[in-house]
Amino acid sequence: MALEILKPGLATTVQDLGRPGYYHLGIPLSGGMDRLALAAANLLVGNDEGDAVLEAVFLGPEIRFTTDAVIAVTGADMPLKIDGVELSTWTTLAIKADQVLSFGFLKAGARIYIAVAGGIDVPVVLGSRSTYPLGALGGHQGRTLKAGDALATLPPKRAMAPGSTIAPERRRGPGTSPVLRVLPGLYWHRITAEAGNGFFDDTWKVAPEADRIGYRFRGGRPLEFVPREPPFGAGSDPSNIVDSCYPYGSIQVPGGTEPIVLHRDAVSGGGYFMIGTVISADMDLIGQLQPNQKVRFVKVTMDEALAARKDAQATAARIRASF
Amino acid sequence: MPLKTVQSPLPGIFYRKPAPDQPPFKSEGDMIAIGDTIGLIEVMKTFTAVVAEEAGKIVAFHLENEDAVMAGECLYDIET
């Protein structure tokens, strides 16, 4: 065993880049909410980008290492300490057996990624080590970590010199202005033109319910729907549809009041209309949003969404190339 | 007597009452013991108790019931 969890934090889980390929069976993607930060943490310790790390949200865990290890922490801005001494994030660090990794109060962003050389050794379930707590699948016993848990690591793959770092301009930190780009969806015709404009004009606030399943927003005007006779199979509320697939990133608006962006642990289908889909390039940014933070949604075309995806891939490639 | 400020460990919504129709956990001027619940923070559908780590007298609350709170924000002052 290499890691002993002294304090688990709020909802710390083992995550890798996820479990694609089973969403049609109701098993979500899971994996890190901020995939770029997760991959960066892995690269800093000589791992493959998709090795398993710990994802902690809002509150850092306290971990005693029982063997010497090489670690790195990326993602949200949260002070990192080894035996109480503050050290740099986004940097390769050596930690010795019996030393304790802990964290200060979150300053910005939401989620940190703690990578250990070799990667966290939990069983691979359906091709991934990611935890899906709602389905008790994957990760460490299918759940968030508890005090007293012991985690092992796999043998390190490549040596990384302590002090290696990712240049600040290459980090996509929580400082990035929270504007989420949206491609309007198949059900756009269900709302009035005025409601459609209002959705993009209004400023929304992250609701405290926001989690790995979905990010809920409030504060904007309620949507007004185009009147209709409910089709067979759809509920009577105007926001109901005949059950449909929910894509990753889709924005459902139950009752027309509070938009929910479905994220890594989302359900795969249901009967709420979707106004559109947050583009894949902006999904990592959602993973770094705090409750009460203000965001705006901006309408984009498919061409703009594809260009943004290329940019996001180039950002990831630049980080990869720096190793 | 030294005055200390206790910060919020989490972002979310701060509640000073266990339920809307109940009195506050603690009020200004109350003496508190280690382990007393001072309030709740709601985030991700979870309510986390804010538990006193030091005994003393609550001098002031910095937040009202149901106020939004950021991690590290001041919750209350205590005289120890």
PDB file of C-alpha atoms in Angstrom, chain B:
ATOM      1  CA  MET B   1      -9.106  37.330  25.467  1.00  0.00           C
ATOM      2  CA  PRO B   2      -7.873  36.515  21.972  1.00  0.00           C
ATOM      3  CA  LEU B   3     -10.338  36.875  19.117  1.00  0.00           C
ATOM      4  CA  LYS B   4     -10.255  34.255  16.367  1.00  0.00           C
ATOM      5  CA  THR B   5     -12.055  34.116  13.063  1.00  0.00           C
ATOM      6  CA  VAL B   6     -13.293  30.758  11.814  1.00  0.00           C
ATOM      7  CA  GLN B   7     -13.303  30.274   8.039  1.00  0.00           C
ATOM      8  CA  SER B   8     -15.571  28.154   5.895  1.00  0.00           C
ATOM      9  CA  PRO B   9     -13.929  24.942   4.677  1.00  0.00           C
ATOM     10  CA  LEU B  10     -16.327  24.720   1.706  1.00  0.00           C
ATOM     11  CA  PRO B  11     -18.183  26.833  -0.819  1.00  0.00           C
ATOM     12  CA  GLY B  12     -21.974  26.562  -0.862  1.00  0.00           C
ATOM     13  CA  ILE B  13     -24.938  27.853   1.127  1.00  0.00           C
ATOM     14  CA  PHE B  14     -24.494  28.530   4.849  1.00  0.00           C
ATOM     15  CA  TYR B  15     -27.355  27.636   7.159  1.00  0.00           C
ATOM     16  CA  ARG B  16     -27.508  28.773  10.754  1.00  0.00           C
ATOM     17  CA  LYS B  17     -30.613  26.678  11.508  1.00  0.00           C
ATOM     18  CA  PRO B  18     -31.103  22.890  11.366  1.00  0.00           C
ATOM     19  CA  ALA B  19     -34.449  23.454   9.573  1.00  0.00           C
ATOM     20  CA  PRO B  20     -36.381  26.519   8.381  1.00  0.00           C
ATOM     21  CA  ASP B  21     -38.835  26.358  11.321  1.00  0.00           C
ATOM     22  CA  GLN B  22     -36.194  25.741  14.004  1.00  0.00           C
ATOM     23  CA  PRO B  23     -34.158  28.207  16.067  1.00  0.00           C
ATOM     24  CA  PRO B  24     -30.508  28.850  15.067  1.00  0.00           C
ATOM     25  CA  PHE B  25     -27.851  26.378  16.239  1.00  0.00           C
ATOM     26  CA  LYS B  26     -25.986  29.205  17.963  1.00  0.00           C
ATOM     27  CA  SER B  27     -26.435  32.927  18.417  1.00  0.00           C
ATOM     28  CA  GLU B  28     -24.047  35.791  19.080  1.00  0.00           C
ATOM     29  CA  GLY B  29     -23.001  35.734  22.741  1.00  0.00           C
ATOM     30  CA  ASP B  30     -23.436  31.955  23.097  1.00  0.00           C
ATOM     31  CA  MET B  31     -20.705  29.874  24.726  1.00  0.00           C
ATOM     32  CA  ILE B  32     -19.649  26.948  22.575  1.00  0.00           C
ATOM     33  CA  ALA B  33     -17.748  23.731  23.275  1.00  0.00           C
ATOM     34  CA  ILE B  34     -15.492  21.716  20.988  1.00  0.00           C
ATOM     35  CA  GLY B  35     -17.692  19.550  18.780  1.00  0.00           C
ATOM     36  CA  ASP B  36     -20.740  21.850  18.860  1.00  0.00           C
ATOM     37  CA  THR B  37     -22.480  22.333  15.532  1.00  0.00           C
ATOM     38  CA  ILE B  38     -22.408  26.003  14.548  1.00  0.00           C
ATOM     39  CA  GLY B  39     -24.092  25.703  11.154  1.00  0.00           C
ATOM     40  CA  LEU B  40     -24.423  23.666   7.970  1.00  0.00           C
ATOM     41  CA  ILE B  41     -22.974  24.143   4.506  1.00  0.00           C
ATOM     42  CA  GLU B  42     -24.928  22.759   1.605  1.00  0.00           C
ATOM     43  CA  VAL B  43     -23.058  21.792  -1.522  1.00  0.00           C
ATOM     44  CA  MET B  44     -23.569  18.945  -4.038  1.00  0.00           C
ATOM     45  CA  LYS B  45     -26.790  17.865  -2.276  1.00  0.00           C
ATOM     46  CA  THR B  46     -24.779  17.218   0.897  1.00  0.00           C
ATOM     47  CA  PHE B  47     -25.060  19.114   4.171  1.00  0.00           C
ATOM     48  CA  THR B  48     -21.731  19.316   5.990  1.00  0.00           C
ATOM     49  CA  ALA B  49     -21.809  20.394   9.631  1.00  0.00           C
ATOM     50  CA  VAL B  50     -19.537  23.238  10.671  1.00  0.00           C
ATOM     51  CA  VAL B  51     -18.224  21.907  13.966  1.00  0.00           C
ATOM     52  CA  ALA B  52     -16.422  24.017  16.571  1.00  0.00           C
ATOM     53  CA  GLU B  53     -12.755  23.080  16.858  1.00  0.00           C
ATOM     54  CA  GLU B  54     -12.236  25.462  19.778  1.00  0.00           C
ATOM     55  CA  ALA B  55     -14.344  26.379  22.776  1.00  0.00           C
ATOM     56  CA  GLY B  56     -15.253  29.969  23.607  1.00  0.00           C
ATOM     57  CA  LYS B  57     -17.829  32.681  23.124  1.00  0.00           C
ATOM     58  CA  ILE B  58     -19.271  33.589  19.742  1.00  0.00           C
ATOM     59  CA  VAL B  59     -18.750  37.312  19.290  1.00  0.00           C
ATOM     60  CA  ALA B  60     -20.139  37.815  15.787  1.00  0.00           C
ATOM     61  CA  PHE B  61     -21.446  35.969  12.760  1.00  0.00           C
ATOM     62  CA  HIS B  62     -20.265  37.246   9.398  1.00  0.00           C
ATOM     63  CA  LEU B  63     -23.055  35.548   7.440  1.00  0.00           C
ATOM     64  CA  GLU B  64     -26.813  35.287   7.729  1.00  0.00           C
ATOM     65  CA  ASN B  65     -28.887  32.134   7.345  1.00  0.00           C
ATOM     66  CA  GLU B  66     -28.923  30.902   3.711  1.00  0.00           C
ATOM     67  CA  ASP B  67     -26.141  33.233   2.570  1.00  0.00           C
ATOM     68  CA  ALA B  68     -23.844  32.058  -0.219  1.00  0.00           C
ATOM     69  CA  VAL B  69     -20.357  31.281   1.096  1.00  0.00           C
ATOM     70  CA  MET B  70     -16.957  30.738  -0.544  1.00  0.00           C
ATOM     71  CA  ALA B  71     -14.249  28.449   0.838  1.00  0.00           C
ATOM     72  CA  GLY B  72     -12.036  30.459   3.176  1.00  0.00           C
ATOM     73  CA  GLU B  73     -14.712  33.106   3.826  1.00  0.00           C
ATOM     74  CA  CYS B  74     -15.130  34.184   7.462  1.00  0.00           C
ATOM     75  CA  LEU B  75     -18.062  32.488   9.224  1.00  0.00           C
ATOM     76  CA  TYR B  76     -17.855  33.723  12.810  1.00  0.00           C
ATOM     77  CA  ASP B  77     -15.582  35.290  15.403  1.00  0.00           C
ATOM     78  CA  ILE B  78     -14.890  33.538  18.666  1.00  0.00           C
ATOM     79  CA  GLU B  79     -13.306  34.712  21.927  1.00  0.00           C
ATOM     80  CA  THR B  80     -11.236  31.854  23.340  1.00  0.00           C
TER      81      THR B  80
END
